[in-house]
GROMACS .gro file of C-alpha atoms in nm:
model
  472
    1UNK     CA    1  11.697   7.944   8.242
    2UNK     CA    2  11.916   8.147   8.483
    3UNK     CA    3  12.213   7.963   8.616
    4UNK     CA    4  12.407   7.987   8.939
    5UNK     CA    5  12.770   8.085   8.981
    6UNK     CA    6  12.863   7.718   8.952
    7UNK     CA    7  12.680   7.679   8.626
    8UNK     CA    8  12.379   7.498   8.776
    9UNK     CA    9  12.028   7.642   8.765
   10UNK     CA   10  11.902   7.758   9.104
   11UNK     CA   11  11.597   7.623   9.281
   12UNK     CA   12  11.284   7.665   9.065
   13UNK     CA   13  11.500   7.846   8.809
   14UNK     CA   14  11.594   8.135   9.041
   15UNK     CA   15  11.950   8.236   9.115
   16UNK     CA   16  11.982   8.397   9.457
   17UNK     CA   17  12.247   8.658   9.513
   18UNK     CA   18  12.402   8.760   9.842
   19UNK     CA   19  12.237   9.106   9.855
   20UNK     CA   20  12.433   9.218  10.161
   21UNK     CA   21  12.457   9.571  10.019
   22UNK     CA   22  12.078   9.586  10.003
   23UNK     CA   23  12.062   9.464  10.363
   24UNK     CA   24  12.298   9.741  10.476
   25UNK     CA   25  12.088  10.003  10.294
   26UNK     CA   26  11.771   9.876  10.464
   27UNK     CA   27  11.946   9.864  10.802
   28UNK     CA   28  12.033  10.233  10.773
   29UNK     CA   29  11.664  10.307  10.721
   30UNK     CA   30  11.578  10.086  11.020
   31UNK     CA   31  11.821  10.287  11.233
   32UNK     CA   32  11.651  10.607  11.116
   33UNK     CA   33  11.324  10.463  11.252
   34UNK     CA   34  11.475  10.371  11.589
   35UNK     CA   35  11.694  10.674  11.649
   36UNK     CA   36  11.445  10.913  11.488
   37UNK     CA   37  11.167  10.776  11.708
   38UNK     CA   38  11.385  10.829  12.017
   39UNK     CA   39  11.453  11.188  11.912
   40UNK     CA   40  11.084  11.250  11.837
   41UNK     CA   41  10.990  11.128  12.184
   42UNK     CA   42  11.227  11.379  12.342
   43UNK     CA   43  11.094  11.662  12.125
   44UNK     CA   44  10.731  11.566  12.193
   45UNK     CA   45  10.772  11.542  12.572
   46UNK     CA   46  11.050  11.790  12.661
   47UNK     CA   47  11.057  12.007  12.349
   48UNK     CA   48  11.418  11.919  12.264
   49UNK     CA   49  11.631  11.635  12.131
   50UNK     CA   50  11.750  11.410  12.418
   51UNK     CA   51  12.099  11.499  12.532
   52UNK     CA   52  12.207  11.134  12.518
   53UNK     CA   53  12.094  11.086  12.158
   54UNK     CA   54  12.452  11.031  12.038
   55UNK     CA   55  12.525  10.770  12.305
   56UNK     CA   56  12.195  10.592  12.253
   57UNK     CA   57  12.209  10.610  11.874
   58UNK     CA   58  12.572  10.503  11.867
   59UNK     CA   59  12.507  10.196  12.081
   60UNK     CA   60  12.200  10.101  11.876
   61UNK     CA   61  12.396  10.143  11.552
   62UNK     CA   62  12.684   9.937  11.693
   63UNK     CA   63  12.449   9.648  11.778
   64UNK     CA   64  12.284   9.651  11.436
   65UNK     CA   65  12.611   9.680  11.244
   66UNK     CA   66  12.753   9.391  11.452
   67UNK     CA   67  12.456   9.181  11.338
   68UNK     CA   68  12.514   9.281  10.976
   69UNK     CA   69  12.887   9.198  10.988
   70UNK     CA   70  12.808   8.860  11.144
   71UNK     CA   71  12.554   8.780  10.873
   72UNK     CA   72  12.796   8.897  10.604
   73UNK     CA   73  13.071   8.666  10.735
   74UNK     CA   74  12.877   8.358  10.848
   75UNK     CA   75  12.561   8.353  10.635
   76UNK     CA   76  12.634   8.551  10.315
   77UNK     CA   77  12.333   8.415  10.125
   78UNK     CA   78  12.083   8.478  10.407
   79UNK     CA   79  11.762   8.670  10.347
   80UNK     CA   80  11.851   9.044  10.319
   81UNK     CA   81  11.512   9.175  10.439
   82UNK     CA   82  11.459   8.991  10.768
   83UNK     CA   83  11.725   9.164  10.982
   84UNK     CA   84  11.630   9.524  10.883
   85UNK     CA   85  11.263   9.458  10.963
   86UNK     CA   86  11.353   9.319  11.305
   87UNK     CA   87  11.587   9.613  11.372
   88UNK     CA   88  11.311   9.862  11.287
   89UNK     CA   89  11.061   9.692  11.518
   90UNK     CA   90  11.311   9.672  11.804
   91UNK     CA   91  11.411  10.037  11.763
   92UNK     CA   92  11.048  10.152  11.754
   93UNK     CA   93  10.970   9.947  12.065
   94UNK     CA   94  11.260  10.108  12.253
   95UNK     CA   95  11.138  10.456  12.155
   96UNK     CA   96  10.781  10.387  12.273
   97UNK     CA   97  10.901  10.236  12.601
   98UNK     CA   98  11.120  10.544  12.654
   99UNK     CA   99  10.816  10.762  12.594
  100UNK     CA  100  10.623  10.571  12.864
  101UNK     CA  101  10.922  10.602  13.098
  102UNK     CA  102  10.920  10.982  13.063
  103UNK     CA  103  10.552  10.988  13.160
  104UNK     CA  104  10.624  10.764  13.459
  105UNK     CA  105  10.914  10.988  13.569
  106UNK     CA  106  10.688  11.294  13.556
  107UNK     CA  107  10.414  11.121  13.755
  108UNK     CA  108  10.658  10.985  14.012
  109UNK     CA  109  10.812  11.330  14.062
  110UNK     CA  110  10.466  11.474  14.129
  111UNK     CA  111  10.381  11.195  14.373
  112UNK     CA  112  10.718  11.200  14.546
  113UNK     CA  113  10.800  10.834  14.474
  114UNK     CA  114  11.071  10.644  14.289
  115UNK     CA  115  10.987  10.595  13.917
  116UNK     CA  116  10.981  10.247  13.766
  117UNK     CA  117  11.140  10.265  13.421
  118UNK     CA  118  11.199   9.999  13.157
  119UNK     CA  119  11.384  10.143  12.856
  120UNK     CA  120  11.736  10.094  12.994
  121UNK     CA  121  11.661   9.734  13.091
  122UNK     CA  122  11.511   9.672  12.747
  123UNK     CA  123  11.830   9.801  12.580
  124UNK     CA  124  12.034   9.567  12.799
  125UNK     CA  125  11.810   9.275  12.700
  126UNK     CA  126  11.848   9.374  12.337
  127UNK     CA  127  12.226   9.365  12.380
  128UNK     CA  128  12.202   9.015  12.525
  129UNK     CA  129  11.969   8.910  12.243
  130UNK     CA  130  12.208   9.044  11.980
  131UNK     CA  131  12.491   8.857  12.153
  132UNK     CA  132  12.296   8.531  12.130
  133UNK     CA  133  12.205   8.614  11.769
  134UNK     CA  134  12.575   8.646  11.684
  135UNK     CA  135  12.661   8.334  11.883
  136UNK     CA  136  12.388   8.127  11.716
  137UNK     CA  137  12.499   8.223  11.364
  138UNK     CA  138  12.867   8.174  11.450
  139UNK     CA  139  12.829   7.832  11.614
  140UNK     CA  140  12.542   7.680  11.416
  141UNK     CA  141  12.675   7.651  11.060
  142UNK     CA  142  12.416   7.393  10.947
  143UNK     CA  143  12.060   7.390  11.082
  144UNK     CA  144  12.026   7.017  11.011
  145UNK     CA  145  12.247   6.949  11.315
  146UNK     CA  146  11.948   7.041  11.532
  147UNK     CA  147  11.760   6.733  11.410
  148UNK     CA  148  11.991   6.522  11.626
  149UNK     CA  149  11.840   6.687  11.934
  150UNK     CA  150  11.474   6.620  11.856
  151UNK     CA  151  11.384   6.438  12.175
  152UNK     CA  152  11.633   6.635  12.387
  153UNK     CA  153  11.467   6.957  12.275
  154UNK     CA  154  11.123   6.816  12.352
  155UNK     CA  155  11.230   6.704  12.700
  156UNK     CA  156  11.398   7.038  12.772
  157UNK     CA  157  11.084   7.222  12.659
  158UNK     CA  158  10.865   7.017  12.894
  159UNK     CA  159  11.101   7.086  13.184
  160UNK     CA  160  11.091   7.458  13.105
  161UNK     CA  161  10.711   7.453  13.092
  162UNK     CA  162  10.699   7.281  13.432
  163UNK     CA  163  10.937   7.526  13.601
  164UNK     CA  164  10.676   7.799  13.675
  165UNK     CA  165  10.461   7.559  13.880
  166UNK     CA  166  10.751   7.441  14.095
  167UNK     CA  167  10.709   7.555  14.458
  168UNK     CA  168  11.034   7.748  14.516
  169UNK     CA  169  11.123   7.914  14.188
  170UNK     CA  170  10.772   7.949  14.041
  171UNK     CA  171  10.619   8.294  14.058
  172UNK     CA  172  10.266   8.416  13.988
  173UNK     CA  173  10.224   8.760  13.829
  174UNK     CA  174   9.892   8.921  13.738
  175UNK     CA  175   9.706   8.592  13.780
  176UNK     CA  176   9.933   8.385  13.551
  177UNK     CA  177  10.199   8.151  13.689
  178UNK     CA  178  10.443   8.177  13.399
  179UNK     CA  179  10.750   8.326  13.568
  180UNK     CA  180  11.046   8.172  13.748
  181UNK     CA  181  11.251   8.369  13.999
  182UNK     CA  182  11.623   8.290  13.972
  183UNK     CA  183  11.762   8.524  14.233
  184UNK     CA  184  11.814   8.868  14.078
  185UNK     CA  185  11.680   8.755  13.740
  186UNK     CA  186  11.325   8.659  13.650
  187UNK     CA  187  11.234   8.491  13.322
  188UNK     CA  188  10.948   8.332  13.132
  189UNK     CA  189  11.061   7.978  13.041
  190UNK     CA  190  10.778   7.949  12.789
  191UNK     CA  191  10.955   8.193  12.557
  192UNK     CA  192  11.253   7.957  12.528
  193UNK     CA  193  11.028   7.650  12.524
  194UNK     CA  194  10.850   7.764  12.208
  195UNK     CA  195  11.180   7.754  12.014
  196UNK     CA  196  11.267   7.409  12.147
  197UNK     CA  197  10.915   7.282  12.073
  198UNK     CA  198  10.942   7.390  11.709
  199UNK     CA  199  11.270   7.197  11.676
  200UNK     CA  200  11.119   6.892  11.849
  201UNK     CA  201  10.800   6.902  11.639
  202UNK     CA  202  10.998   6.934  11.315
  203UNK     CA  203  11.230   6.644  11.399
  204UNK     CA  204  10.940   6.421  11.500
  205UNK     CA  205  10.720   6.504  11.202
  206UNK     CA  206  11.001   6.450  10.949
  207UNK     CA  207  11.051   6.094  11.075
  208UNK     CA  208  10.684   6.002  11.126
  209UNK     CA  209  10.532   6.197  10.839
  210UNK     CA  210  10.435   5.892  10.633
  211UNK     CA  211  10.257   5.723  10.923
  212UNK     CA  212  10.066   6.038  11.011
  213UNK     CA  213   9.973   6.100  10.646
  214UNK     CA  214   9.807   5.761  10.599
  215UNK     CA  215   9.440   5.788  10.511
  216UNK     CA  216   9.184   5.690  10.771
  217UNK     CA  217   8.809   5.705  10.750
  218UNK     CA  218   8.644   5.946  10.508
  219UNK     CA  219   8.374   6.155  10.673
  220UNK     CA  220   8.191   6.433  10.488
  221UNK     CA  221   8.458   6.465  10.216
  222UNK     CA  222   8.735   6.490  10.477
  223UNK     CA  223   8.992   6.214  10.537
  224UNK     CA  224   9.016   6.184  10.913
  225UNK     CA  225   9.328   6.023  11.064
  226UNK     CA  226   9.324   5.677  11.216
  227UNK     CA  227   9.255   5.652  11.587
  228UNK     CA  228   9.594   5.497  11.661
  229UNK     CA  229   9.767   5.796  11.497
  230UNK     CA  230   9.599   6.049  11.727
  231UNK     CA  231   9.858   6.006  12.005
  232UNK     CA  232  10.081   6.307  11.920
  233UNK     CA  233   9.798   6.556  11.882
  234UNK     CA  234   9.625   6.427  12.197
  235UNK     CA  235   9.952   6.460  12.391
  236UNK     CA  236  10.000   6.819  12.270
  237UNK     CA  237   9.637   6.898  12.349
  238UNK     CA  238   9.680   6.770  12.706
  239UNK     CA  239  10.001   6.973  12.749
  240UNK     CA  240   9.822   7.287  12.627
  241UNK     CA  241   9.529   7.214  12.859
  242UNK     CA  242   9.776   7.165  13.146
  243UNK     CA  243   9.926   7.510  13.079
  244UNK     CA  244   9.576   7.657  13.093
  245UNK     CA  245   9.486   7.473  13.415
  246UNK     CA  246   9.804   7.505  13.620
  247UNK     CA  247   9.956   7.827  13.485
  248UNK     CA  248   9.635   8.016  13.398
  249UNK     CA  249   9.805   8.119  13.073
  250UNK     CA  250   9.552   8.122  12.792
  251UNK     CA  251   9.791   8.279  12.540
  252UNK     CA  252  10.072   8.023  12.570
  253UNK     CA  253   9.820   7.738  12.566
  254UNK     CA  254   9.676   7.865  12.238
  255UNK     CA  255  10.022   7.939  12.093
  256UNK     CA  256  10.177   7.597  12.159
  257UNK     CA  257   9.877   7.399  12.034
  258UNK     CA  258   9.847   7.622  11.726
  259UNK     CA  259  10.215   7.575  11.638
  260UNK     CA  260  10.190   7.196  11.657
  261UNK     CA  261   9.864   7.178  11.466
  262UNK     CA  262   9.992   7.402  11.185
  263UNK     CA  263  10.319   7.210  11.150
  264UNK     CA  264  10.127   6.881  11.152
  265UNK     CA  265   9.907   7.004  10.869
  266UNK     CA  266  10.203   7.136  10.669
  267UNK     CA  267  10.397   6.811  10.700
  268UNK     CA  268  10.107   6.578  10.616
  269UNK     CA  269   9.893   6.804  10.393
  270UNK     CA  270   9.582   6.644  10.543
  271UNK     CA  271   9.289   6.876  10.630
  272UNK     CA  272   9.161   6.604  10.861
  273UNK     CA  273   9.419   6.703  11.121
  274UNK     CA  274   9.280   7.057  11.119
  275UNK     CA  275   8.930   6.919  11.178
  276UNK     CA  276   9.045   6.705  11.469
  277UNK     CA  277   9.261   6.987  11.610
  278UNK     CA  278   8.981   7.243  11.586
  279UNK     CA  279   8.741   7.003  11.762
  280UNK     CA  280   8.993   6.946  12.043
  281UNK     CA  281   9.061   7.319  12.071
  282UNK     CA  282   8.695   7.413  12.105
  283UNK     CA  283   8.639   7.127  12.350
  284UNK     CA  284   8.929   7.254  12.563
  285UNK     CA  285   8.809   7.614  12.537
  286UNK     CA  286   8.458   7.515  12.645
  287UNK     CA  287   8.600   7.313  12.935
  288UNK     CA  288   8.818   7.606  13.041
  289UNK     CA  289   8.528   7.848  13.025
  290UNK     CA  290   8.304   7.623  13.236
  291UNK     CA  291   8.565   7.544  13.503
  292UNK     CA  292   8.800   7.841  13.541
  293UNK     CA  293   8.694   8.185  13.655
  294UNK     CA  294   8.979   8.371  13.485
  295UNK     CA  295   8.878   8.227  13.146
  296UNK     CA  296   8.517   8.336  13.204
  297UNK     CA  297   8.638   8.682  13.300
  298UNK     CA  298   8.846   8.712  12.981
  299UNK     CA  299   8.553   8.606  12.763
  300UNK     CA  300   8.307   8.840  12.936
  301UNK     CA  301   8.554   9.131  12.908
  302UNK     CA  302   8.586   9.051  12.539
  303UNK     CA  303   8.210   9.061  12.489
  304UNK     CA  304   8.181   9.386  12.689
  305UNK     CA  305   8.513   9.568  12.744
  306UNK     CA  306   8.346   9.818  12.980
  307UNK     CA  307   8.164   9.554  13.187
  308UNK     CA  308   8.398   9.567  13.485
  309UNK     CA  309   8.521   9.924  13.446
  310UNK     CA  310   8.465  10.009  13.812
  311UNK     CA  311   8.637   9.687  13.925
  312UNK     CA  312   8.967   9.782  13.769
  313UNK     CA  313   8.944   9.580  13.445
  314UNK     CA  314   9.006   9.881  13.222
  315UNK     CA  315   9.298   9.780  13.000
  316UNK     CA  316   9.104   9.693  12.686
  317UNK     CA  317   8.867   9.987  12.725
  318UNK     CA  318   9.148  10.239  12.779
  319UNK     CA  319   9.340  10.094  12.486
  320UNK     CA  320   9.036  10.135  12.261
  321UNK     CA  321   8.984  10.492  12.387
  322UNK     CA  322   9.348  10.574  12.313
  323UNK     CA  323   9.340  10.428  11.961
  324UNK     CA  324   9.018  10.612  11.881
  325UNK     CA  325   9.178  10.936  12.006
  326UNK     CA  326   9.479  10.871  11.786
  327UNK     CA  327   9.264  10.839  11.476
  328UNK     CA  328   9.428  10.791  11.138
  329UNK     CA  329   9.765  10.964  11.193
  330UNK     CA  330   9.793  10.968  11.574
  331UNK     CA  331   9.867  11.244  11.825
  332UNK     CA  332  10.241  11.229  11.766
  333UNK     CA  333  10.509  11.071  11.982
  334UNK     CA  334  10.496  11.236  12.324
  335UNK     CA  335  10.165  11.415  12.262
  336UNK     CA  336   9.919  11.147  12.381
  337UNK     CA  337   9.847  10.980  12.716
  338UNK     CA  338   9.936  10.613  12.658
  339UNK     CA  339  10.061  10.601  13.016
  340UNK     CA  340   9.697  10.579  13.128
  341UNK     CA  341   9.679  10.223  12.990
  342UNK     CA  342   9.794   9.966  13.249
  343UNK     CA  343  10.090   9.757  13.128
  344UNK     CA  344  10.127   9.975  12.819
  345UNK     CA  345  10.499   9.891  12.802
  346UNK     CA  346  10.434   9.516  12.769
  347UNK     CA  347  10.092   9.370  12.684
  348UNK     CA  348   9.936   9.692  12.549
  349UNK     CA  349  10.222   9.855  12.361
  350UNK     CA  350  10.020   9.829  12.038
  351UNK     CA  351   9.750  10.042  12.204
  352UNK     CA  352  10.015  10.305  12.288
  353UNK     CA  353  10.137  10.302  11.926
  354UNK     CA  354   9.779  10.331  11.802
  355UNK     CA  355   9.726  10.642  12.015
  356UNK     CA  356  10.046  10.827  11.925
  357UNK     CA  357  10.107  10.701  11.569
  358UNK     CA  358   9.746  10.631  11.476
  359UNK     CA  359   9.598  10.362  11.255
  360UNK     CA  360   9.879  10.431  11.007
  361UNK     CA  361  10.141  10.335  11.265
  362UNK     CA  362   9.956  10.019  11.369
  363UNK     CA  363   9.913   9.913  11.006
  364UNK     CA  364  10.285   9.974  10.944
  365UNK     CA  365  10.370   9.753  11.243
  366UNK     CA  366  10.135   9.478  11.121
  367UNK     CA  367  10.292   9.505  10.774
  368UNK     CA  368  10.641   9.458  10.921
  369UNK     CA  369  10.524   9.146  11.104
  370UNK     CA  370  10.364   9.024  10.782
  371UNK     CA  371  10.701   9.065  10.608
  372UNK     CA  372  10.871   8.855  10.878
  373UNK     CA  373  10.617   8.575  10.836
  374UNK     CA  374  10.638   8.595  10.457
  375UNK     CA  375  11.019   8.574  10.460
  376UNK     CA  376  11.004   8.276  10.698
  377UNK     CA  377  10.759   8.094  10.470
  378UNK     CA  378  10.973   8.188  10.168
  379UNK     CA  379  11.275   8.030  10.337
  380UNK     CA  380  11.066   7.719  10.406
  381UNK     CA  381  10.957   7.706  10.043
  382UNK     CA  382  11.309   7.715   9.894
  383UNK     CA  383  11.475   7.503  10.164
  384UNK     CA  384  11.599   7.171  10.025
  385UNK     CA  385  11.548   6.950  10.333
  386UNK     CA  386  11.228   6.859  10.510
  387UNK     CA  387  11.354   6.942  10.860
  388UNK     CA  388  11.456   7.294  10.757
  389UNK     CA  389  11.122   7.348  10.585
  390UNK     CA  390  10.929   7.256  10.898
  391UNK     CA  391  11.151   7.459  11.134
  392UNK     CA  392  11.124   7.772  10.916
  393UNK     CA  393  10.749   7.725  10.878
  394UNK     CA  394  10.706   7.666  11.253
  395UNK     CA  395  10.907   7.974  11.347
  396UNK     CA  396  10.703   8.183  11.103
  397UNK     CA  397  10.384   8.048  11.260
  398UNK     CA  398  10.518   8.149  11.604
  399UNK     CA  399  10.531   8.513  11.493
  400UNK     CA  400  10.197   8.495  11.309
  401UNK     CA  401  10.003   8.341  11.599
  402UNK     CA  402  10.164   8.557  11.866
  403UNK     CA  403  10.098   8.882  11.680
  404UNK     CA  404   9.742   8.775  11.600
  405UNK     CA  405   9.648   8.691  11.958
  406UNK     CA  406   9.817   9.004  12.099
  407UNK     CA  407   9.680   9.260  11.855
  408UNK     CA  408   9.348   9.075  11.841
  409UNK     CA  409   9.322   9.100  12.221
  410UNK     CA  410   9.418   9.468  12.235
  411UNK     CA  411   9.166   9.560  11.966
  412UNK     CA  412   8.895   9.337  12.122
  413UNK     CA  413   8.882   9.108  11.819
  414UNK     CA  414   8.942   8.803  12.040
  415UNK     CA  415   8.965   8.753  12.420
  416UNK     CA  416   9.276   8.902  12.578
  417UNK     CA  417   9.549   8.643  12.628
  418UNK     CA  418   9.849   8.821  12.780
  419UNK     CA  419  10.132   8.745  12.533
  420UNK     CA  420  10.400   8.998  12.444
  421UNK     CA  421  10.435   9.165  12.105
  422UNK     CA  422  10.762   9.037  11.950
  423UNK     CA  423  11.047   9.295  11.953
  424UNK     CA  424  10.812   9.576  12.065
  425UNK     CA  425  10.700   9.486  12.417
  426UNK     CA  426  10.915   9.512  12.725
  427UNK     CA  427  11.036   9.169  12.835
  428UNK     CA  428  11.380   9.014  12.839
  429UNK     CA  429  11.282   8.652  12.782
  430UNK     CA  430  11.067   8.734  12.482
  431UNK     CA  431  11.323   8.968  12.324
  432UNK     CA  432  11.616   8.730  12.365
  433UNK     CA  433  11.420   8.429  12.237
  434UNK     CA  434  11.298   8.622  11.933
  435UNK     CA  435  11.652   8.729  11.838
  436UNK     CA  436  11.753   8.360  11.847
  437UNK     CA  437  11.453   8.275  11.627
  438UNK     CA  438  11.568   8.534  11.371
  439UNK     CA  439  11.918   8.383  11.375
  440UNK     CA  440  11.772   8.038  11.303
  441UNK     CA  441  11.562   8.177  11.017
  442UNK     CA  442  11.867   8.348  10.866
  443UNK     CA  443  12.069   8.027  10.894
  444UNK     CA  444  11.798   7.827  10.715
  445UNK     CA  445  11.757   8.092  10.446
  446UNK     CA  446  12.135   8.098  10.393
  447UNK     CA  447  12.139   7.722  10.333
  448UNK     CA  448  11.832   7.744  10.110
  449UNK     CA  449  11.960   8.032   9.893
  450UNK     CA  450  12.314   7.898   9.840
  451UNK     CA  451  12.395   7.795   9.480
  452UNK     CA  452  12.351   7.429   9.400
  453UNK     CA  453  12.688   7.244   9.389
  454UNK     CA  454  12.816   7.172   9.037
  455UNK     CA  455  12.771   6.799   8.975
  456UNK     CA  456  12.765   6.817   8.596
  457UNK     CA  457  13.130   6.723   8.533
  458UNK     CA  458  13.160   6.405   8.324
  459UNK     CA  459  13.523   6.346   8.418
  460UNK     CA  460  13.539   6.121   8.728
  461UNK     CA  461  13.771   6.246   8.996
  462UNK     CA  462  14.059   6.038   9.119
  463UNK     CA  463  13.872   5.952   9.435
  464UNK     CA  464  13.573   5.828   9.233
  465UNK     CA  465  13.782   5.601   9.003
  466UNK     CA  466  13.713   5.230   9.062
  467UNK     CA  467  14.035   5.048   9.138
  468UNK     CA  468  14.070   4.676   9.063
  469UNK     CA  469  14.311   4.484   9.278
  470UNK     CA  470  14.415   4.133   9.168
  471UNK     CA  471  14.542   3.881   9.412
  472UNK     CA  472  14.783   3.618   9.285
   0.00000   0.00000   0.00000
């Protein structure tokens, strides 16, 4: 059996190494994706490499190398694959947003108006996200400290979720009241709330796991939970329904309830919770469809994407047209018309990638997200404490659910929900929160992959020697 550096066998017989050299090699390839994509956009649109390629590439490389140095110094045993995958996605997203900006600049020049661009702001948000990534890894040396803030995190998450419906700072955009306006800065509190909710769920489920795992009534080969244990899932269901009712945000409602339900199932290993959760979800969905017009509109647009074409509801249809035009290999960066899709820089960036990089590009993006989820679940599997397992699993589920509902909505697999694509879409709140999530995953994986302390010595230390004191 392989043994660790301390002479003890690693978890499940494996001995993890630091692999920071492998991480650096993968990061160089991720930078090639980001900087190469930026150069390809310039060649495709203007026929030449952008003049600021050295400045842009240098700043992007500086941010990524800063992340690598921080991981090397503060979390040497962290997963070596996670950071390069995130860097590649972020770099690709910046290149696609820049491509959309160039189209907007050309259209604005023709119309004689001021262009509205996003790439520079996205790079600034990435810088802030990297700063928080470095700060999180530098300050948080043990993820188990977060368990002390279980109820504080839950309370803070609820306050953040209530902020968009407050009368002064709340702001409604495109039919969803999910923004708060803090002077010159606007943000989506739900993006931060999802991180806090995962911490709160994990802390609660670790303590109450045994009570929630007790068998209840058996119904059709499924052990359903007892009625008095349904309080947590009913509370989360009502919160999710409240988000749907007051904020008109179908995506966040589905995301938060899905995170809690998955973590509840993982902690208790009882399929009965999935049965109860699915019943509550479909009951809430049916209620929302019957009562709220925006939910009905989303469902009808899903069933027929071209139903309201003349009324301006063209996003899904244009996205599907663009992806079909892109075909297998795409038109090439700068050679398509993704700017025709409304909100292509945020909600429909996958449609823009599908048009210019084709089905191959979309599958590559989905594969990168699959790697993130797999590495999160791998960290949960090898983690030695229950709280870390649940936090890593919950954060992996955040990525899995968010990518599923976004790409599913863009491709008309499910009704459109309005969430952002992690690391690709324009949006400061989402980008910053996702960089913090990656820092938490790296911290947990560092703790999980560290060698087991050597406890095999038979010689008791001086501190462990029992001393007998006789009183006269």
